[in-house]
Coordinates of C-alpha atoms in Angstrom, one line a residue:
Chain A
M4 CA 25.0 152.0 -161.5
S5 CA 25.5 154.3 -164.3
S6 CA 23.6 156.2 -166.2
I7 CA 21.9 155.4 -169.8
P8 CA 19.9 158.3 -171.5
N9 CA 16.1 157.3 -173.0
N10 CA 17.0 159.4 -175.6
L11 CA 20.0 158.1 -176.8
K12 CA 20.7 155.2 -179.4
Y13 CA 23.3 152.5 -178.5
A14 CA 26.1 150.2 -179.9
S15 CA 26.6 147.0 -177.8
S16 CA 30.8 148.5 -178.6
H17 CA 29.5 151.4 -175.6
E18 CA 29.4 154.1 -178.2
W19 CA 25.8 156.1 -178.0
A20 CA 24.1 158.3 -181.0
R21 CA 22.0 161.4 -180.4
D22 CA 19.7 162.7 -183.4
E23 CA 20.1 166.2 -183.9
G24 CA 17.6 166.7 -186.6
N25 CA 18.6 166.6 -190.5
G26 CA 20.2 162.9 -190.6
V27 CA 23.3 164.1 -187.8
Y28 CA 24.0 161.6 -185.5
T29 CA 26.2 163.0 -182.4
V30 CA 28.3 160.0 -181.0
G31 CA 30.4 159.3 -178.1
I32 CA 30.6 156.6 -175.7
T33 CA 28.4 155.7 -172.6
E34 CA 29.0 156.1 -169.1
H35 CA 29.9 152.9 -168.7
A36 CA 32.4 152.6 -171.0
Q37 CA 34.3 155.4 -169.6
G38 CA 34.4 153.8 -166.0
L39 CA 35.9 150.7 -167.8
L40 CA 38.4 152.7 -169.5
G41 CA 39.5 155.1 -166.4
D42 CA 40.9 158.2 -166.9
M43 CA 41.5 159.2 -170.4
V44 CA 44.9 161.1 -171.5
F45 CA 44.3 161.3 -175.1
V46 CA 41.6 161.0 -177.8
E47 CA 42.2 160.6 -181.5
L48 CA 39.7 161.7 -183.6
P49 CA 38.7 161.2 -187.6
E50 CA 38.7 164.5 -190.0
V51 CA 36.1 166.2 -191.0
G52 CA 35.0 165.0 -194.6
D53 CA 35.9 161.2 -193.6
S54 CA 33.2 158.7 -194.8
V55 CA 32.8 156.0 -192.4
N56 CA 30.6 152.7 -192.2
Q57 CA 28.7 151.3 -189.9
G58 CA 31.2 149.4 -187.5
D59 CA 34.4 150.5 -188.9
D60 CA 36.6 151.6 -186.1
C61 CA 37.1 155.5 -186.8
A62 CA 38.7 157.2 -183.3
V63 CA 41.0 155.7 -180.6
A64 CA 40.0 156.4 -177.2
E65 CA 43.3 156.3 -175.4
S66 CA 42.9 156.1 -170.7
V67 CA 45.7 155.7 -168.5
K68 CA 44.8 152.0 -168.1
A69 CA 44.1 150.9 -172.5
A70 CA 44.0 152.2 -176.0
S71 CA 40.4 151.2 -177.1
D72 CA 39.1 151.4 -180.5
I73 CA 35.7 153.9 -181.0
Y74 CA 33.2 152.0 -183.6
A75 CA 31.3 154.1 -186.5
P76 CA 27.3 153.3 -184.9
L77 CA 26.6 154.3 -188.6
S78 CA 27.5 154.9 -191.7
G79 CA 28.3 158.6 -193.2
E80 CA 30.1 162.0 -193.5
I81 CA 32.1 162.8 -190.6
V82 CA 30.7 166.6 -190.4
A83 CA 32.0 167.7 -187.3
V84 CA 34.6 166.4 -184.4
N85 CA 35.0 167.3 -180.9
D86 CA 38.5 169.6 -180.6
A87 CA 37.9 170.3 -176.8
L88 CA 38.8 167.0 -176.4
A89 CA 42.4 167.7 -177.5
D90 CA 43.5 169.9 -174.3
S91 CA 40.5 168.7 -172.1
P92 CA 40.4 164.1 -173.0
E93 CA 39.0 163.9 -169.4
L94 CA 35.6 165.8 -170.5
V95 CA 35.0 161.8 -171.5
N96 CA 35.3 161.0 -168.4
S97 CA 33.2 164.0 -166.3
S98 CA 30.7 164.1 -168.9
P99 CA 30.4 161.6 -171.6
Y100 CA 26.8 162.2 -173.2
E101 CA 27.4 166.3 -173.3
D102 CA 31.0 168.1 -173.0
G103 CA 32.6 164.7 -173.8
W104 CA 30.9 164.2 -177.0
M105 CA 33.2 163.0 -180.0
F106 CA 31.9 163.1 -183.4
K107 CA 28.9 163.8 -185.8
I108 CA 27.8 162.2 -189.0
K109 CA 26.0 163.2 -191.2
I110 CA 24.0 159.7 -191.8
A111 CA 24.1 157.8 -195.3
D112 CA 20.9 155.3 -194.5
E113 CA 18.5 155.6 -191.7
A114 CA 17.7 151.8 -191.9
E115 CA 20.8 151.1 -189.8
L116 CA 19.4 152.8 -187.1
S117 CA 17.2 149.3 -186.8
A118 CA 20.9 147.9 -185.8
L119 CA 21.2 149.8 -182.5
L120 CA 19.9 149.5 -179.2
D121 CA 17.6 151.2 -177.1
A122 CA 18.5 152.1 -173.8
A123 CA 16.9 149.2 -172.2
G124 CA 18.4 147.1 -174.7
Y125 CA 22.1 148.5 -173.5
K126 CA 21.2 148.1 -170.0
N127 CA 20.7 144.4 -170.7
S128 CA 23.8 144.2 -172.8
I129 CA 25.9 145.7 -170.0
D130 CA 24.0 143.6 -167.2
E131 CA 24.0 146.1 -164.9
Chain B
M28 CA 36.1 134.0 -153.6
A29 CA 38.6 136.3 -153.5
N30 CA 40.5 137.2 -150.1
Q31 CA 39.9 140.2 -148.9
T32 CA 42.1 142.1 -146.7
A33 CA 41.3 144.2 -143.5
L34 CA 40.5 147.3 -145.2
H35 CA 38.0 146.1 -147.9
G36 CA 35.3 147.4 -146.4
K37 CA 36.9 151.0 -146.3
H38 CA 37.9 150.5 -149.8
L39 CA 33.7 150.4 -150.9
E40 CA 32.8 152.8 -148.2
A41 CA 34.8 154.9 -150.4
G42 CA 33.6 154.1 -153.5
A43 CA 36.4 152.0 -154.5
K44 CA 36.9 150.2 -157.9
M45 CA 37.4 146.7 -156.9
V46 CA 39.7 144.4 -159.2
D47 CA 41.0 140.9 -158.7
F48 CA 44.6 141.0 -158.4
F49 CA 46.5 137.8 -158.4
G50 CA 43.3 136.5 -155.9
W51 CA 43.2 139.3 -153.7
D52 CA 40.2 141.7 -154.2
M53 CA 41.9 145.5 -154.3
P54 CA 41.0 148.9 -155.2
I55 CA 42.1 149.7 -159.0
N56 CA 40.8 153.5 -157.9
Y57 CA 38.7 155.9 -155.9
G58 CA 37.5 157.6 -158.8
S59 CA 40.5 159.4 -160.4
Q60 CA 43.3 157.6 -160.8
I61 CA 45.2 160.7 -162.3
E62 CA 44.2 162.9 -159.0
E63 CA 45.5 159.8 -157.3
H64 CA 48.7 160.0 -158.3
H65 CA 49.0 163.9 -157.9
A66 CA 48.2 163.4 -154.5
V67 CA 50.5 161.3 -153.8
R68 CA 53.7 163.7 -155.9
R69 CA 52.1 166.9 -154.2
D70 CA 50.7 166.1 -151.0
A71 CA 50.0 162.5 -149.0
G72 CA 48.5 159.4 -150.6
M73 CA 48.1 156.2 -149.3
F74 CA 47.6 152.6 -150.4
D75 CA 46.2 149.4 -148.7
V76 CA 49.1 146.8 -149.6
S77 CA 48.3 144.4 -147.0
H78 CA 48.0 141.9 -150.0
M79 CA 51.5 141.7 -149.7
T80 CA 53.5 139.1 -148.0
I81 CA 55.8 139.6 -145.0
V82 CA 57.8 136.5 -144.0
D83 CA 60.0 136.4 -140.7
L84 CA 62.9 134.5 -140.2
K85 CA 63.8 133.3 -137.2
G86 CA 67.4 131.2 -136.0
A87 CA 70.8 131.9 -135.3
N88 CA 71.9 131.2 -138.7
T89 CA 69.3 133.8 -140.5
R90 CA 72.3 135.7 -141.8
A91 CA 74.1 132.7 -143.6
F92 CA 71.1 131.9 -145.2
L93 CA 70.0 134.9 -146.5
R94 CA 74.1 135.4 -147.7
Y95 CA 73.1 132.1 -149.6
L96 CA 69.3 132.7 -150.7
L97 CA 69.6 136.3 -151.8
A98 CA 71.6 138.1 -154.9
N99 CA 72.3 141.1 -152.7
D100 CA 74.5 140.7 -149.5
V101 CA 72.8 141.1 -146.4
A102 CA 75.9 141.4 -144.6
K103 CA 75.7 144.9 -145.5
L104 CA 73.1 145.3 -143.1
T105 CA 74.7 146.2 -140.1
V106 CA 72.7 148.3 -138.1
P107 CA 69.2 147.2 -136.7
G108 CA 66.4 148.2 -138.8
K109 CA 68.3 148.7 -142.1
A110 CA 66.7 147.0 -144.9
L111 CA 67.9 146.1 -148.4
Y112 CA 65.9 145.4 -151.7
S113 CA 67.5 142.2 -153.6
G114 CA 66.1 139.8 -156.4
M115 CA 65.8 136.4 -155.3
L116 CA 67.6 134.1 -158.1
N117 CA 66.6 130.5 -159.2
E118 CA 69.8 128.3 -160.0
A119 CA 69.6 129.2 -163.7
G120 CA 70.0 132.9 -163.1
G121 CA 66.2 134.1 -163.3
V122 CA 64.4 136.3 -160.9
I123 CA 61.7 134.0 -158.6
D124 CA 61.2 137.2 -156.8
D125 CA 62.0 141.0 -155.7
L126 CA 61.7 141.6 -152.1
I127 CA 63.2 143.9 -149.2
V128 CA 65.1 142.6 -146.3
Y129 CA 64.9 144.1 -143.0
F130 CA 67.5 143.3 -140.6
L131 CA 66.0 143.4 -136.8
Q132 CA 68.1 141.2 -134.5
E133 CA 71.1 138.8 -135.6
D134 CA 68.5 135.9 -135.6
F135 CA 65.9 137.8 -137.1
F136 CA 65.2 139.5 -140.2
R137 CA 62.0 140.1 -141.9
L138 CA 61.1 139.9 -145.6
V139 CA 58.3 141.6 -147.5
V140 CA 57.6 139.9 -150.9
N141 CA 55.2 140.3 -153.6
S142 CA 52.0 138.3 -153.5
A143 CA 51.1 137.5 -157.2
T144 CA 54.8 134.9 -156.1
R145 CA 53.6 134.4 -152.4
E146 CA 53.3 130.5 -152.5
K147 CA 56.3 129.8 -154.6
D148 CA 58.5 132.4 -152.8
L149 CA 56.9 130.0 -149.6
A150 CA 58.1 127.2 -151.0
H151 CA 61.5 128.1 -152.2
I152 CA 62.4 130.0 -148.8
S153 CA 61.4 126.9 -146.7
K154 CA 62.9 124.3 -148.8
E155 CA 66.2 126.2 -148.9
A156 CA 65.6 127.2 -145.1
A157 CA 65.6 123.6 -144.1
A158 CA 69.7 122.8 -144.3
F159 CA 70.1 126.5 -142.4
N160 CA 67.7 125.4 -139.5
V161 CA 66.3 128.7 -140.0
S162 CA 62.6 129.2 -138.9
V163 CA 59.9 130.9 -141.9
T164 CA 56.8 132.2 -140.5
E165 CA 54.3 134.1 -142.5
R166 CA 52.3 137.1 -141.0
P167 CA 49.0 137.5 -142.3
E168 CA 47.8 138.8 -139.0
F169 CA 49.6 142.2 -140.3
A170 CA 47.6 144.7 -142.8
M171 CA 49.9 146.6 -144.3
I172 CA 49.7 150.7 -145.5
A173 CA 52.1 152.4 -147.6
V174 CA 51.9 156.4 -147.3
Q175 CA 53.6 158.5 -149.4
G176 CA 54.0 161.2 -150.9
P177 CA 56.2 165.4 -149.4
N178 CA 53.7 165.3 -146.7
A179 CA 53.4 161.8 -145.5
K180 CA 55.5 161.7 -142.7
A181 CA 54.0 164.7 -141.3
K182 CA 50.5 163.6 -141.4
V183 CA 50.8 160.3 -140.2
A184 CA 53.2 162.2 -137.4
T185 CA 49.7 163.5 -135.7
L186 CA 48.7 159.5 -135.5
L187 CA 51.9 158.5 -133.5
T188 CA 52.2 158.5 -129.8
A189 CA 55.2 160.5 -128.4
E190 CA 56.9 157.3 -128.0
Q191 CA 56.8 156.1 -131.7
Q192 CA 57.2 160.1 -132.8
A193 CA 60.7 159.3 -130.7
A194 CA 61.3 156.2 -132.4
V195 CA 61.0 157.2 -136.0
A196 CA 63.1 160.8 -135.6
G197 CA 65.4 161.2 -137.9
M198 CA 64.9 157.6 -139.4
K199 CA 67.0 157.3 -143.0
P200 CA 65.7 155.9 -146.2
F201 CA 65.5 151.9 -146.0
F202 CA 65.2 151.6 -142.1
G203 CA 62.2 149.6 -140.6
V204 CA 61.6 150.1 -136.5
Q205 CA 58.7 148.2 -134.7
A206 CA 57.3 151.2 -132.4
G207 CA 54.4 150.0 -130.1
E208 CA 51.8 148.0 -132.5
L209 CA 53.3 149.6 -135.8
F210 CA 56.2 148.6 -137.7
I211 CA 57.0 151.7 -139.6
A212 CA 59.8 151.4 -142.6
T213 CA 61.1 154.3 -144.4
T214 CA 60.5 152.4 -147.7
G215 CA 58.2 152.8 -150.9
Y216 CA 57.0 152.4 -154.2
T217 CA 56.5 156.2 -155.6
G218 CA 59.3 157.8 -155.9
E219 CA 58.4 159.7 -152.6
D220 CA 59.1 160.3 -149.2
G221 CA 56.8 158.4 -147.0
Y222 CA 56.5 155.4 -145.1
E223 CA 55.0 151.6 -145.4
I224 CA 53.4 150.8 -142.1
A225 CA 52.7 147.3 -141.0
L226 CA 50.2 146.4 -138.0
P227 CA 47.5 144.0 -136.9
N228 CA 44.4 143.4 -139.0
E229 CA 41.9 144.4 -136.0
Q230 CA 43.9 147.9 -136.0
A231 CA 44.1 148.7 -139.8
A232 CA 40.8 150.2 -140.6
D233 CA 40.7 152.4 -137.5
F234 CA 44.1 153.8 -138.3
W235 CA 43.1 154.1 -142.3
Q236 CA 40.4 156.1 -141.2
K237 CA 42.6 158.4 -139.5
L238 CA 44.6 159.0 -142.0
L239 CA 41.9 160.0 -143.8
D240 CA 40.7 162.8 -141.3
A241 CA 44.4 163.7 -141.4
G242 CA 43.9 164.4 -145.0
V243 CA 46.0 161.3 -146.4
A244 CA 44.2 160.6 -149.7
P245 CA 43.7 156.9 -150.3
A246 CA 45.1 155.5 -153.9
G247 CA 44.8 152.5 -155.4
L248 CA 47.0 150.3 -157.6
G249 CA 46.3 152.0 -161.0
A250 CA 47.8 155.1 -159.1
R251 CA 50.8 152.6 -157.6
D252 CA 51.5 151.5 -161.0
T253 CA 51.9 154.9 -162.6
L254 CA 53.9 156.2 -159.9
R255 CA 56.6 153.5 -159.5
L256 CA 56.7 153.4 -163.2
E257 CA 57.7 157.4 -163.2
A258 CA 60.2 156.4 -160.3
G259 CA 61.9 153.7 -162.2
M260 CA 60.7 150.9 -160.1
N261 CA 59.9 147.5 -161.7
L262 CA 57.0 145.2 -161.4
Y263 CA 57.4 141.9 -160.7
G264 CA 55.9 139.2 -163.8
Q265 CA 56.2 143.1 -166.4
D266 CA 59.8 144.2 -166.1
M267 CA 61.7 141.0 -165.2
D268 CA 60.6 137.6 -164.3
E269 CA 62.1 133.8 -163.7
T270 CA 62.8 134.0 -167.6
V271 CA 64.5 137.4 -167.4
S272 CA 68.2 137.7 -166.0
P273 CA 68.2 140.5 -163.4
L274 CA 71.0 141.8 -165.6
A275 CA 68.8 142.6 -168.3
A276 CA 66.3 144.2 -165.7
N277 CA 68.4 146.7 -164.6
M278 CA 68.7 145.3 -161.1
G279 CA 72.4 145.1 -161.7
W280 CA 73.0 147.1 -158.8
T281 CA 71.3 144.9 -156.4
I282 CA 74.0 142.2 -157.3
A283 CA 76.9 141.9 -155.0
W284 CA 79.7 140.2 -156.8
A285 CA 82.2 140.9 -153.8
P286 CA 83.3 139.0 -151.8
E287 CA 84.0 136.3 -154.2
E288 CA 83.6 133.5 -152.4
R289 CA 80.2 134.1 -151.5
N290 CA 78.3 131.4 -153.1
F291 CA 74.5 132.7 -153.6
I292 CA 72.0 131.0 -156.0
G293 CA 71.9 132.0 -158.8
R294 CA 75.8 133.1 -158.5
S295 CA 77.5 130.7 -161.2
A296 CA 74.9 131.3 -164.0
L297 CA 74.7 134.9 -163.0
E298 CA 79.1 135.0 -164.1
Q299 CA 78.3 133.5 -167.3
Q300 CA 75.0 136.2 -168.2
K301 CA 77.7 138.6 -167.5
A302 CA 80.6 137.4 -169.5
A303 CA 78.4 136.6 -172.4
G304 CA 76.1 139.8 -172.4
T305 CA 72.8 140.6 -171.9
D306 CA 69.7 142.8 -173.3
K307 CA 69.5 145.7 -171.0
L308 CA 66.4 147.7 -169.5
V309 CA 66.3 151.3 -170.3
G310 CA 63.7 153.9 -170.2
L311 CA 61.6 155.3 -173.2
V312 CA 59.8 158.6 -173.5
M313 CA 57.8 159.8 -176.5
E314 CA 56.6 163.5 -176.3
A315 CA 53.6 163.0 -179.3
K316 CA 50.5 162.0 -178.5
G317 CA 49.5 158.3 -177.6
V318 CA 50.6 155.8 -174.7
L319 CA 53.6 153.5 -175.0
R320 CA 52.3 149.9 -174.0
H321 CA 53.2 146.8 -172.6
G322 CA 54.1 144.0 -175.0
Q323 CA 54.8 147.0 -177.7
R324 CA 57.9 146.1 -180.3
V325 CA 60.9 148.7 -180.1
V326 CA 63.2 148.5 -183.1
V327 CA 66.7 149.5 -182.7
D328 CA 69.6 150.0 -184.6
G329 CA 70.6 145.8 -185.3
G330 CA 67.8 144.5 -183.1
E331 CA 65.0 144.2 -181.5
G332 CA 63.2 144.8 -177.8
I333 CA 60.0 144.5 -176.2
I334 CA 58.4 147.1 -173.8
T335 CA 58.0 145.5 -170.8
S336 CA 56.1 148.4 -168.5
G337 CA 54.2 151.3 -170.4
T338 CA 52.1 154.3 -169.1
F339 CA 51.0 157.7 -169.8
S340 CA 53.2 159.8 -167.0
P341 CA 50.4 162.1 -165.5
T342 CA 53.4 164.0 -163.8
L343 CA 55.2 165.0 -167.1
G344 CA 52.0 165.0 -169.2
F345 CA 53.2 162.6 -172.3
S346 CA 53.9 158.9 -172.4
I347 CA 56.9 156.6 -170.7
A348 CA 58.1 153.1 -170.8
M349 CA 60.9 150.9 -170.0
A350 CA 61.7 148.3 -172.4
R351 CA 64.3 145.8 -172.5
V352 CA 66.4 145.7 -175.3
P353 CA 70.0 144.7 -177.0
A354 CA 72.9 146.4 -175.3
S355 CA 73.6 148.4 -178.2
T356 CA 71.1 150.1 -178.3
G357 CA 72.0 153.8 -178.6
D358 CA 69.6 157.1 -177.7
S359 CA 67.0 156.7 -180.0
A360 CA 64.6 154.1 -181.0
E361 CA 61.1 153.2 -182.9
V362 CA 58.3 151.7 -181.0
D363 CA 55.2 149.6 -183.3
I364 CA 52.5 151.4 -181.8
R365 CA 49.5 149.6 -183.1
G366 CA 50.9 149.0 -186.7
K367 CA 52.5 152.6 -186.4
M368 CA 56.5 152.5 -186.0
V369 CA 57.0 156.1 -184.0
A370 CA 60.1 157.4 -182.6
V371 CA 60.7 157.3 -179.1
K372 CA 63.8 159.0 -176.8
V373 CA 65.9 155.9 -174.7
V374 CA 66.9 157.3 -171.1
K375 CA 67.8 156.0 -168.2
P376 CA 65.0 154.1 -166.5
A377 CA 63.6 156.8 -164.3
F378 CA 61.3 159.5 -164.9
V379 CA 60.3 161.1 -161.9
R380 CA 61.6 161.6 -158.4
M381 CA 60.5 163.5 -155.1
G382 CA 57.8 165.4 -157.2
K383 CA 61.0 166.4 -160.0
K384 CA 61.6 165.4 -163.3
V385 CA 64.6 163.2 -163.5
I386 CA 64.8 163.1 -167.6

């Protein structure tokens, strides 16, 4: 049974988004997703300044097992990326909701939040 | 309902992530595949390989039968216990399976074949054995545990009786010996020292626990795949199958062409393939970020090939692959990684042996 924090919003494609205030959201992948992917070996992140649309593939998580696209859960501008993942991609496995975060988006449209799931909705979607 | 090995309960107890592997419910990892990989390269790890199929062949004509059945020549097996790796080919020269054959007695040889090919292997072997009056007996009552790594033999030794220790003392690579209830072989699929041990199902869980207590780390199918790929060992169904010539799968060394008068299944097709020329299986190395994967397109001067197996190499820290490419391929190539062409080095298909980089 994997952890699904109540304070986050989720995409059914297994990304989470955390409200940091001022319209900035931190994004990563869920504990369930990292478990499916297995040991992470590379994470390819977007560039700061990129603009992304909700649902765009904007990062790639490569595990020993497979390469997996990471989709932007919200539209906006990338304002930070987690540089620590370059040397320590395993942070996505060991700390998916904290040290293993991937990027931060300054969102363009709050209305898009309604398309995301809450913890209970995400839990249902992965049928755990 | 998936098949379960005698060690299924031990896997669940250890919190393994279980997956379906050709009808068997098997551990893919027990947490971190990379840590399991390192345990085998640096110390000792163990794999449940009970899903593999043990087939005993008995009868006065067993050696003659195997000289017809296999592309490698069991005439090379002159010392009891000695083992041989071989392809089992069809008439068209395609690979039905790859296997290990043990010479136990003149009228008793043992095969260990893949689980994914179990049914077609048994059908093929039984059909061809009839003419030689050789009996074909599957041995599902045995579990099998591969203990691999630089400290594997020493850790196993702590579990053996004095008689068993004497039986395995000084055993060279690729030998098997029946020592009490254990059939102990100096074989493996990791490029490390170690044993593959067959034992009665009802003793398997207890033996596994004793290995755990001796400090042997359980390792899953995930680590087994990265280890065998680093060692440059083929995986049936990926690096070769019935549509692929062994000559195009780096198995030329397993074909015994001499003596010329030995007729084995697939020989005439192989001779034609050899004369006409085939693709070859090479190793690829990519030190840039990213991971080479099965099925990716490989572009070389004057042609194209395909990655048959690719992974991130935990020992080397970058990606490696095996690829089937035109014979003319030189020392560089490009791989189509999700639409991007990436330069890779072409090497012999072996990357790590005995814990050491060999590229």
